[in-house]
Short mmCIF file of C-alpha atoms in Angstrom, two decimals:
data_model
loop_
_atom_site.label_atom_id
_atom_site.label_comp_id
_atom_site.label_asym_id
_atom_site.label_seq_id
_atom_site.Cartn_x
_atom_site.Cartn_y
_atom_site.Cartn_z
CA MET A 1 -60.89 -56.92 146.83
CA VAL A 2 -62.43 -59.02 149.60
CA THR A 3 -61.75 -62.21 147.65
CA GLN A 4 -58.14 -61.23 147.14
CA ARG A 5 -57.66 -60.32 150.83
CA LEU A 6 -59.24 -63.70 151.82
CA ALA A 7 -56.88 -65.59 149.58
CA VAL A 8 -53.82 -63.86 151.02
CA VAL A 9 -55.07 -64.65 154.60
CA LEU A 10 -55.59 -68.32 153.66
CA VAL A 11 -52.10 -68.57 152.10
CA PHE A 12 -50.44 -66.98 155.12
CA ALA A 13 -52.41 -69.28 157.51
CA GLY A 14 -51.31 -72.30 155.48
CA LEU A 15 -47.63 -71.31 155.74
CA ILE A 16 -47.92 -70.80 159.47
CA ALA A 17 -49.56 -74.17 159.89
CA LEU A 18 -46.81 -75.81 157.90
CA VAL A 19 -44.18 -74.16 160.03
CA VAL A 20 -45.88 -75.32 163.21
CA ILE A 21 -46.14 -78.94 161.84
CA LEU A 22 -42.50 -78.91 160.85
CA THR A 23 -41.25 -77.46 164.13
CA GLY A 24 -43.66 -79.29 166.45
CA SER A 25 -44.02 -82.76 165.19
CA TYR A 26 -40.93 -83.48 163.03
CA GLN A 27 -39.00 -86.44 164.28
CA PRO A 28 -35.80 -87.16 162.32
CA LEU A 29 -35.24 -90.73 161.09
CA GLN A 30 -31.67 -91.80 161.92
CA ALA A 31 -29.95 -94.58 159.98
CA GLN A 32 -27.94 -97.16 161.87
CA VAL A 33 -24.91 -96.42 159.66
CA GLY A 34 -23.30 -93.03 160.42
CA THR A 35 -24.67 -92.77 164.05
CA ALA A 36 -23.23 -93.86 167.40
CA SER A 37 -24.52 -95.15 170.73
CA LEU A 38 -23.37 -94.76 174.28
CA GLY A 39 -24.40 -96.77 177.33
CA GLY A 40 -23.12 -97.87 180.68
CA ALA A 41 -23.97 -98.39 184.39
CA VAL A 42 -24.33 -95.92 187.26
CA THR A 43 -23.09 -97.19 190.56
CA ASP A 44 -22.29 -95.88 194.15
CA PRO A 45 -18.79 -96.02 195.68
CA SER A 46 -19.27 -99.72 196.70
CA GLY A 47 -20.26 -100.74 193.10
CA ALA A 48 -23.91 -101.20 193.72
CA ALA A 49 -26.32 -100.10 190.98
CA ILE A 50 -28.22 -96.85 191.32
CA PRO A 51 -31.69 -97.13 189.76
CA SER A 52 -33.74 -94.13 188.57
CA ALA A 53 -30.66 -91.88 188.28
CA GLU A 54 -31.13 -88.97 185.81
CA VAL A 55 -28.76 -89.23 182.96
CA ALA A 56 -28.41 -86.33 180.33
CA LEU A 57 -26.26 -86.35 177.28
CA GLU A 58 -25.56 -82.95 175.93
CA SER A 59 -23.82 -81.85 172.70
CA MET A 60 -20.91 -79.41 173.32
CA THR A 61 -21.22 -77.90 169.89
CA ARG A 62 -25.06 -77.66 169.50
CA LYS A 63 -27.98 -76.97 171.73
CA ALA A 64 -29.01 -80.63 171.60
CA ALA A 65 -29.60 -82.88 174.60
CA ARG A 66 -31.00 -86.31 175.34
CA GLN A 67 -32.34 -87.46 178.77
CA THR A 68 -33.06 -90.83 180.21
CA VAL A 69 -33.10 -92.59 183.63
CA THR A 70 -31.31 -95.72 184.71
CA ASP A 71 -33.20 -98.96 184.93
CA PRO A 72 -33.43 -101.20 188.11
CA ALA A 73 -29.96 -102.58 187.14
CA GLY A 74 -28.55 -99.06 186.99
CA SER A 75 -27.99 -99.17 183.26
CA TYR A 76 -28.59 -96.44 180.67
CA VAL A 77 -28.24 -96.21 176.90
CA PHE A 78 -28.42 -93.56 174.13
CA THR A 79 -28.83 -94.61 170.47
CA SER A 80 -28.89 -92.92 167.11
CA LEU A 81 -26.41 -90.24 168.18
CA LEU A 82 -24.77 -87.89 165.67
CA PRO A 83 -20.97 -88.03 165.73
CA ASP A 84 -20.00 -85.14 167.93
CA THR A 85 -18.42 -84.09 171.20
CA TYR A 86 -20.67 -84.60 174.25
CA GLN A 87 -20.86 -84.27 177.98
CA LEU A 88 -22.68 -86.74 180.21
CA VAL A 89 -24.41 -85.33 183.34
CA VAL A 90 -25.64 -87.83 185.99
CA ARG A 91 -27.77 -86.89 188.93
CA ALA A 92 -29.15 -88.98 191.73
CA LYS A 93 -30.59 -88.22 195.25
CA GLY A 94 -27.97 -88.38 197.90
CA PHE A 95 -25.08 -88.30 195.44
CA ALA A 96 -22.93 -85.50 194.05
CA THR A 97 -23.72 -84.59 190.39
CA LYS A 98 -21.03 -85.88 188.08
CA THR A 99 -20.33 -84.35 184.69
CA THR A 100 -17.96 -86.07 182.23
CA GLN A 101 -16.91 -83.83 179.35
CA ASN A 102 -15.13 -84.21 176.04
CA ILE A 103 -16.77 -87.44 175.04
CA GLU A 104 -15.88 -88.15 171.40
CA LEU A 105 -18.32 -90.34 169.63
CA THR A 106 -17.71 -91.37 165.97
CA SER A 107 -19.91 -92.98 163.38
CA GLY A 108 -20.81 -96.58 163.91
CA GLN A 109 -19.34 -96.50 167.38
CA GLY A 110 -20.99 -98.27 170.35
CA SER A 111 -19.16 -97.29 173.48
CA THR A 112 -19.60 -97.90 177.21
CA LEU A 113 -19.04 -95.32 179.80
CA ASN A 114 -19.62 -96.43 183.42
CA VAL A 115 -20.20 -93.68 186.04
CA ALA A 116 -19.46 -94.08 189.75
CA LEU A 117 -21.16 -91.42 191.81
CA GLU A 118 -19.74 -90.12 195.11
CA ILE A 119 -21.91 -89.63 198.21
CA GLY A 120 -22.73 -85.96 198.80
CA ALA A 121 -25.25 -83.18 198.20
CA GLU A 122 -26.77 -83.13 194.79
CA ALA A 123 -25.68 -79.53 194.32
CA THR A 124 -22.08 -80.68 194.66
CA GLN A 125 -20.37 -80.86 191.19
CA VAL A 126 -17.78 -83.42 190.15
CA ASN A 127 -16.28 -82.68 186.76
CA VAL A 128 -14.24 -85.20 184.71
CA SER A 129 -12.76 -84.90 181.33
CA ALA A 130 -12.70 -87.96 179.12
CA GLU A 131 -9.35 -87.30 177.49
CA ALA A 132 -8.77 -90.78 176.22
CA PRO A 133 -11.18 -91.98 173.46
CA LEU A 134 -13.83 -94.51 174.56
CA LEU A 135 -13.37 -98.08 173.54
CA GLN A 136 -15.94 -99.66 171.21
CA THR A 137 -17.22 -102.64 173.23
CA THR A 138 -20.18 -103.74 171.12
CA THR A 139 -18.42 -105.10 167.98
CA ALA A 140 -15.21 -106.89 167.03
CA THR A 141 -14.61 -105.07 163.76
CA LEU A 142 -11.22 -103.96 162.50
CA GLY A 143 -11.11 -100.39 161.35
CA SER A 144 -9.53 -96.93 161.19
CA GLN A 145 -10.84 -93.45 161.30
CA VAL A 146 -9.76 -90.20 159.42
CA GLY A 147 -10.83 -86.88 160.75
CA THR A 148 -11.25 -83.45 159.23
CA GLU A 149 -7.72 -82.21 160.17
CA GLN A 150 -6.22 -85.13 158.31
CA LEU A 151 -8.32 -84.62 155.25
CA ILE A 152 -7.54 -81.00 154.98
CA SER A 153 -3.86 -81.00 155.88
CA LEU A 154 -2.70 -83.98 153.74
CA PRO A 155 -2.23 -83.23 149.99
CA LEU A 156 -4.97 -84.93 147.92
CA LEU A 157 -4.83 -84.86 144.20
CA GLY A 158 -8.33 -84.01 143.11
CA ARG A 159 -9.30 -83.52 146.77
CA SER A 160 -11.02 -86.88 146.96
CA PHE A 161 -11.50 -88.58 150.30
CA THR A 162 -11.08 -91.93 148.73
CA ASP A 163 -7.29 -91.37 148.28
CA MET A 164 -6.96 -91.48 152.12
CA MET A 165 -8.00 -95.12 152.02
CA LEU A 166 -4.53 -96.16 150.90
CA ILE A 167 -2.78 -94.95 154.05
CA LEU A 168 -5.05 -97.05 156.29
CA PRO A 169 -4.05 -100.52 157.67
CA GLY A 170 -5.08 -103.44 155.50
CA ALA A 171 -5.44 -101.34 152.26
CA SER A 172 -3.82 -102.38 148.97
CA ILE A 173 -4.17 -102.03 145.28
CA PRO A 174 -4.50 -105.48 143.71
CA ASN A 175 -3.18 -106.57 140.20
CA GLN A 176 -4.56 -104.00 137.80
CA THR A 177 -4.67 -106.53 134.95
CA TYR A 178 -7.11 -108.67 136.95
CA TRP A 179 -9.21 -105.65 137.94
CA VAL A 180 -9.56 -104.32 134.40
CA GLN A 181 -11.33 -107.59 133.54
CA PHE A 182 -14.22 -106.41 135.70
CA SER A 183 -14.13 -102.74 134.89
CA PRO A 184 -12.85 -101.40 131.52
CA GLN A 185 -12.64 -97.90 133.19
CA GLY A 186 -10.31 -99.24 135.96
CA VAL A 187 -11.78 -97.37 138.97
CA GLY A 188 -15.21 -97.04 137.52
CA GLY A 189 -14.06 -93.52 136.35
CA SER A 190 -14.33 -91.94 139.76
CA GLY A 191 -11.86 -93.39 142.24
CA GLY A 192 -11.95 -95.52 145.34
CA GLY A 193 -13.08 -98.68 143.58
CA ASP A 194 -9.65 -100.20 143.10
CA VAL A 195 -8.67 -100.38 146.72
CA ALA A 196 -8.87 -103.71 148.43
CA PHE A 197 -9.02 -104.36 152.19
CA TYR A 198 -7.60 -107.42 154.03
CA GLY A 199 -7.34 -109.55 150.93
CA GLN A 200 -10.92 -109.11 149.62
CA ARG A 201 -11.75 -107.94 146.20
CA PRO A 202 -12.25 -104.28 145.60
CA ARG A 203 -15.81 -104.88 144.37
CA ASN A 204 -16.61 -106.22 147.95
CA ASN A 205 -16.38 -102.73 149.51
CA ALA A 206 -19.35 -100.55 150.33
CA PHE A 207 -19.45 -96.80 150.52
CA TYR A 208 -21.88 -94.85 152.70
CA MET A 209 -22.53 -91.17 153.24
CA ASP A 210 -24.56 -89.93 156.16
CA GLY A 211 -26.08 -93.45 156.61
CA GLY A 212 -27.08 -94.03 153.01
CA LEU A 213 -25.43 -96.02 150.29
CA ASN A 214 -23.19 -93.92 148.16
CA ALA A 215 -22.07 -96.14 145.30
CA PHE A 216 -22.63 -97.09 141.66
CA LEU A 217 -22.90 -100.81 142.13
CA LEU A 218 -21.98 -101.73 138.55
CA PHE A 219 -18.38 -100.65 138.98
CA ASN A 220 -18.56 -99.95 142.68
CA SER A 221 -17.50 -96.33 142.23
CA VAL A 222 -18.52 -93.26 144.32
CA PRO A 223 -20.94 -90.86 142.72
CA HIS A 224 -20.86 -88.08 145.40
CA TYR A 225 -17.68 -86.56 146.69
CA PRO A 226 -18.14 -84.07 149.49
CA PRO A 227 -15.01 -81.78 149.87
CA PRO A 228 -12.67 -82.47 152.76
CA GLU A 229 -13.86 -79.21 154.48
CA ALA A 230 -17.42 -80.71 154.62
CA ILE A 231 -16.42 -84.04 156.10
CA ALA A 232 -16.61 -84.61 159.81
CA GLU A 233 -15.00 -88.00 159.67
CA MET A 234 -14.32 -91.07 157.47
CA LYS A 235 -14.46 -94.49 158.87
CA VAL A 236 -13.36 -97.77 157.44
CA GLU A 237 -14.45 -100.97 159.07
CA SER A 238 -14.01 -104.58 158.15
CA GLY A 239 -14.54 -108.00 159.78
CA MET A 240 -17.37 -109.04 161.94
CA ASP A 241 -19.79 -106.18 161.02
CA SER A 242 -23.23 -105.68 162.51
CA GLY A 243 -26.46 -105.92 160.73
CA ALA A 244 -26.39 -102.18 160.11
CA TYR A 245 -24.34 -102.88 156.96
CA GLY A 246 -25.33 -104.63 153.89
CA PHE A 247 -23.76 -106.70 151.29
CA ALA A 248 -20.00 -105.83 151.67
CA SER A 249 -17.65 -108.61 152.66
CA GLY A 250 -14.68 -106.32 152.21
CA ALA A 251 -14.59 -102.93 153.96
CA ASN A 252 -17.52 -100.55 154.84
CA ILE A 253 -16.30 -96.89 154.17
CA SER A 254 -18.56 -94.46 155.89
CA VAL A 255 -18.40 -90.69 155.48
CA VAL A 256 -20.25 -88.37 157.82
CA THR A 257 -20.61 -84.80 156.66
CA LYS A 258 -20.57 -81.86 159.08
CA SER A 259 -23.63 -80.26 160.54
CA GLY A 260 -24.44 -76.79 161.94
CA THR A 261 -23.28 -75.72 165.31
CA ASN A 262 -24.00 -72.95 167.80
CA GLN A 263 -21.60 -70.60 166.03
CA TYR A 264 -21.30 -69.49 162.37
CA HIS A 265 -18.28 -70.99 160.56
CA ALA A 266 -17.38 -70.69 156.86
CA ASP A 267 -14.51 -71.89 154.61
CA ALA A 268 -13.54 -70.89 151.07
CA TRP A 269 -10.88 -72.46 148.90
CA GLU A 270 -9.22 -72.36 145.52
CA PHE A 271 -6.71 -74.96 144.37
CA LEU A 272 -4.91 -74.29 141.06
CA ARG A 273 -2.81 -76.69 139.01
CA ASN A 274 -0.89 -75.59 135.95
CA ASP A 275 2.14 -76.44 133.94
CA ALA A 276 4.41 -73.64 135.17
CA MET A 277 6.65 -75.93 137.22
CA ASN A 278 6.16 -79.08 135.08
CA ALA A 279 9.07 -80.55 133.07
CA ARG A 280 8.84 -81.36 129.41
CA SER A 281 9.03 -84.91 128.32
CA PHE A 282 12.10 -85.87 126.28
CA PHE A 283 10.02 -86.69 123.18
CA ASP A 284 7.59 -83.78 123.39
CA PRO A 285 8.41 -80.45 121.72
CA THR A 286 6.46 -78.53 124.33
CA LYS A 287 4.94 -79.05 127.72
CA PRO A 288 1.24 -80.18 127.89
CA ARG A 289 -0.99 -77.37 128.87
CA ILE A 290 -2.70 -77.86 132.31
CA ARG A 291 -5.28 -75.58 133.89
CA TRP A 292 -7.10 -77.11 136.71
CA ASN A 293 -9.17 -74.88 139.07
CA GLN A 294 -11.01 -76.50 141.96
CA PHE A 295 -12.83 -73.98 144.14
CA GLY A 296 -15.75 -73.72 146.51
CA GLY A 297 -16.90 -72.84 149.99
CA SER A 298 -18.77 -74.28 152.97
CA GLY A 299 -20.54 -72.74 155.96
CA GLY A 300 -22.99 -73.52 158.66
CA GLY A 301 -24.48 -72.34 161.85
CA PRO A 302 -27.84 -71.68 163.57
CA LEU A 303 -30.75 -70.98 161.24
CA VAL A 304 -32.55 -67.73 161.88
CA ILE A 305 -35.67 -66.60 160.09
CA PRO A 306 -36.93 -63.27 161.19
CA HIS A 307 -40.24 -63.39 163.03
CA LEU A 308 -40.39 -67.20 162.47
CA VAL A 309 -37.34 -68.96 163.79
CA SER A 310 -35.04 -67.38 166.37
CA LYS A 311 -31.36 -68.43 167.12
CA GLU A 312 -32.55 -70.17 170.34
CA ASN A 313 -34.80 -72.65 168.58
CA ASN A 314 -32.02 -75.13 167.86
CA TRP A 315 -32.29 -75.12 164.08
CA TYR A 316 -28.83 -75.63 162.39
CA VAL A 317 -27.82 -75.75 158.80
CA PHE A 318 -24.62 -76.64 156.86
CA GLY A 319 -23.91 -76.70 153.19
CA TRP A 320 -21.15 -76.59 150.68
CA TYR A 321 -20.39 -76.04 146.96
CA GLU A 322 -17.32 -77.16 144.94
CA GLY A 323 -16.75 -76.49 141.27
CA ILE A 324 -14.09 -77.74 138.87
CA ARG A 325 -12.95 -75.92 135.76
CA GLN A 326 -10.44 -77.64 133.41
CA PRO A 327 -9.97 -75.67 130.21
CA SER A 328 -6.98 -77.81 129.19
CA ARG A 329 -6.43 -78.67 125.61
CA SER A 330 -6.49 -82.24 124.43
CA PRO A 331 -6.09 -83.60 120.89
CA SER A 332 -9.34 -84.42 119.01
CA TYR A 333 -9.67 -86.26 115.64
CA ALA A 334 -12.59 -85.88 113.35
CA LEU A 335 -13.74 -86.67 109.76
CA VAL A 336 -14.56 -83.54 107.75
CA PRO A 337 -15.20 -82.99 103.98
CA SER A 338 -11.95 -82.94 102.04
CA ASP A 339 -11.10 -80.23 99.51
CA ALA A 340 -11.88 -82.68 96.70
CA GLU A 341 -15.27 -83.47 98.17
CA LEU A 342 -16.08 -79.79 98.58
CA ALA A 343 -15.37 -79.45 94.82
CA GLY A 344 -17.71 -82.35 94.03
CA ASP A 345 -15.05 -85.03 93.45
CA PHE A 346 -15.97 -88.18 95.35
CA SER A 347 -13.74 -90.46 93.32
CA ALA A 348 -11.97 -91.68 96.51
CA ASP A 349 -15.34 -92.63 98.13
CA PRO A 350 -17.82 -95.43 97.53
CA LEU A 351 -20.19 -95.01 94.56
CA ILE A 352 -22.71 -92.27 94.92
CA TYR A 353 -26.01 -91.87 92.95
CA ASN A 354 -27.87 -88.95 91.51
CA PRO A 355 -31.17 -88.71 93.43
CA TYR A 356 -32.83 -86.87 90.48
CA THR A 357 -32.54 -90.01 88.37
CA SER A 358 -34.57 -92.18 90.73
CA VAL A 359 -37.33 -94.36 89.06
CA VAL A 360 -40.23 -95.49 91.41
CA ASP A 361 -43.23 -97.57 90.82
CA ALA A 362 -46.88 -96.73 91.55
CA ASN A 363 -46.43 -97.46 95.24
CA GLY A 364 -43.40 -95.21 95.59
CA ARG A 365 -40.90 -98.02 95.92
CA LEU A 366 -37.43 -97.22 94.42
CA LEU A 367 -36.73 -99.30 91.30
CA SER A 368 -33.50 -97.75 90.00
CA ARG A 369 -31.22 -94.70 89.86
CA SER A 370 -28.02 -93.73 88.03
CA PRO A 371 -24.66 -93.06 89.55
CA PHE A 372 -22.72 -89.83 88.87
CA ALA A 373 -20.16 -90.25 86.10
CA ASN A 374 -16.65 -90.95 87.54
CA ASN A 375 -18.27 -90.44 91.05
CA GLN A 376 -18.14 -86.71 90.54
CA ILE A 377 -20.93 -84.15 91.01
CA PRO A 378 -20.80 -81.38 88.40
CA THR A 379 -20.15 -77.98 89.93
CA GLY A 380 -21.46 -75.82 86.97
CA SER A 381 -24.73 -75.73 85.10
CA THR A 382 -26.03 -79.05 84.10
CA ASN A 383 -29.38 -80.68 83.18
CA ILE A 384 -28.72 -84.03 85.02
CA CYS A 385 -30.13 -82.58 88.17
CA SER A 386 -33.29 -81.19 86.46
CA PRO A 387 -35.38 -79.29 87.38
CA ASN A 388 -32.50 -77.60 89.26
CA PRO A 389 -30.00 -75.78 87.01
CA THR A 390 -27.10 -77.04 89.07
CA CYS A 391 -26.46 -80.15 91.25
CA ILE A 392 -24.58 -78.15 94.01
CA HIS A 393 -26.36 -75.23 95.56
CA ASP A 394 -23.81 -72.41 96.21
CA GLY A 395 -25.53 -71.25 99.41
CA ALA A 396 -25.60 -74.72 100.92
CA LEU A 397 -21.94 -75.24 99.88
CA GLN A 398 -20.97 -71.97 101.82
CA ILE A 399 -22.80 -73.25 104.92
CA VAL A 400 -20.93 -76.54 104.85
CA LYS A 401 -17.56 -74.74 104.47
CA THR A 402 -18.49 -72.48 107.45
CA LEU A 403 -19.57 -75.32 109.69
CA PHE A 404 -16.72 -77.68 109.06
CA PRO A 405 -12.92 -76.85 109.36
CA ARG A 406 -10.61 -77.73 106.52
CA ALA A 407 -8.93 -81.12 106.59
CA ASN A 408 -5.32 -80.86 107.91
CA LEU A 409 -4.33 -84.54 107.58
CA PRO A 410 -4.02 -86.76 104.58
CA THR A 411 -7.30 -88.59 103.87
CA GLY A 412 -7.75 -91.55 106.13
CA SER A 413 -4.41 -91.08 107.92
CA GLY A 414 -5.98 -90.35 111.41
CA PRO A 415 -7.49 -92.87 113.81
CA GLY A 416 -10.59 -94.43 112.40
CA GLY A 417 -10.01 -92.92 108.91
CA THR A 418 -10.18 -89.37 110.15
CA ASN A 419 -8.53 -86.43 108.36
CA TYR A 420 -8.65 -83.57 110.91
CA LEU A 421 -6.71 -82.95 114.09
CA GLY A 422 -7.85 -80.18 116.50
CA THR A 423 -7.38 -79.34 120.16
#
């Protein structure tokens, strides 16, 4: 009993230590791709720099904040910021506190926001709303951005974010004959790989998700497709890219997924495609059957674990699930035993031999064996398959008839010499 109680105490202590380590010393590693930066200068009404001013950048959707102080030149900078809406609070002795709200930062953006403080008591508040988006002043890249609202509101067949690339400036689909030379599957079987930007080849694009490479490099296709409800933004950049990007000389397509916020939010969806409103082709006797169900859900918010993590501890989670069910029928050809073969008649097939007539030497090597007469296996009693009384076992024959459907096409009339058509 004492030993069991000690083991339980040790396990519980180990779990507590793990939680303390994770909550106390964990420092997230941020990739250069998918994050943003914000910098600028703090000045007085005459334009002179204000050193040692306190600058705080606070998320308006999460309990996350970063602090710094201006250097002797009055400059400040925040790097590795998650795409979000922020407010910037600047304080300095002898000046009124200034708060700039609604600062929208997107992935890969490096923006400048200069702040001019007014003389006054520090308790005085000056609030400003950054209605216009900040200019990106650190790079000369060409690019466009697509937000969540556009991804959700526009119709996307298959709900793939890569379809939005075609509405962006500089996007085009090159000659398909040329592209097939590189990929027999066209788009690599998954979409996005056949869109060219600014005259470059489609294979020169690079796809990223949350800062990591999201591509099958052989066909330059996209392996992971977050649903539109889970995407915070999609950004396409081309031109004079920074060293944060890798090999692509075309466009860099960066997707940033959503993260948890102060409030709980959830979405659920179900998209159905069928043939109810489809038209029949002139040459088809019936409409092709289509059943496509694409369903899922997403949700996020503050993480709460009773007695371990409270809502005020700034832990946030977000996740999603999406499933696809397509029970549509499609023609399928196969080669199955014909009625003649089930009756032992293989006269239409290559020569077959009777395994019971095999002659081997002392080392077990096959020397000779005799073919079946007229390429037919006797179905009744016979002594040519001795010691068996028959050459065809009735039980085995019934199993074969159960496992294989009957041929419904003339022998060899289907593609590849098949004789069965199913759906």
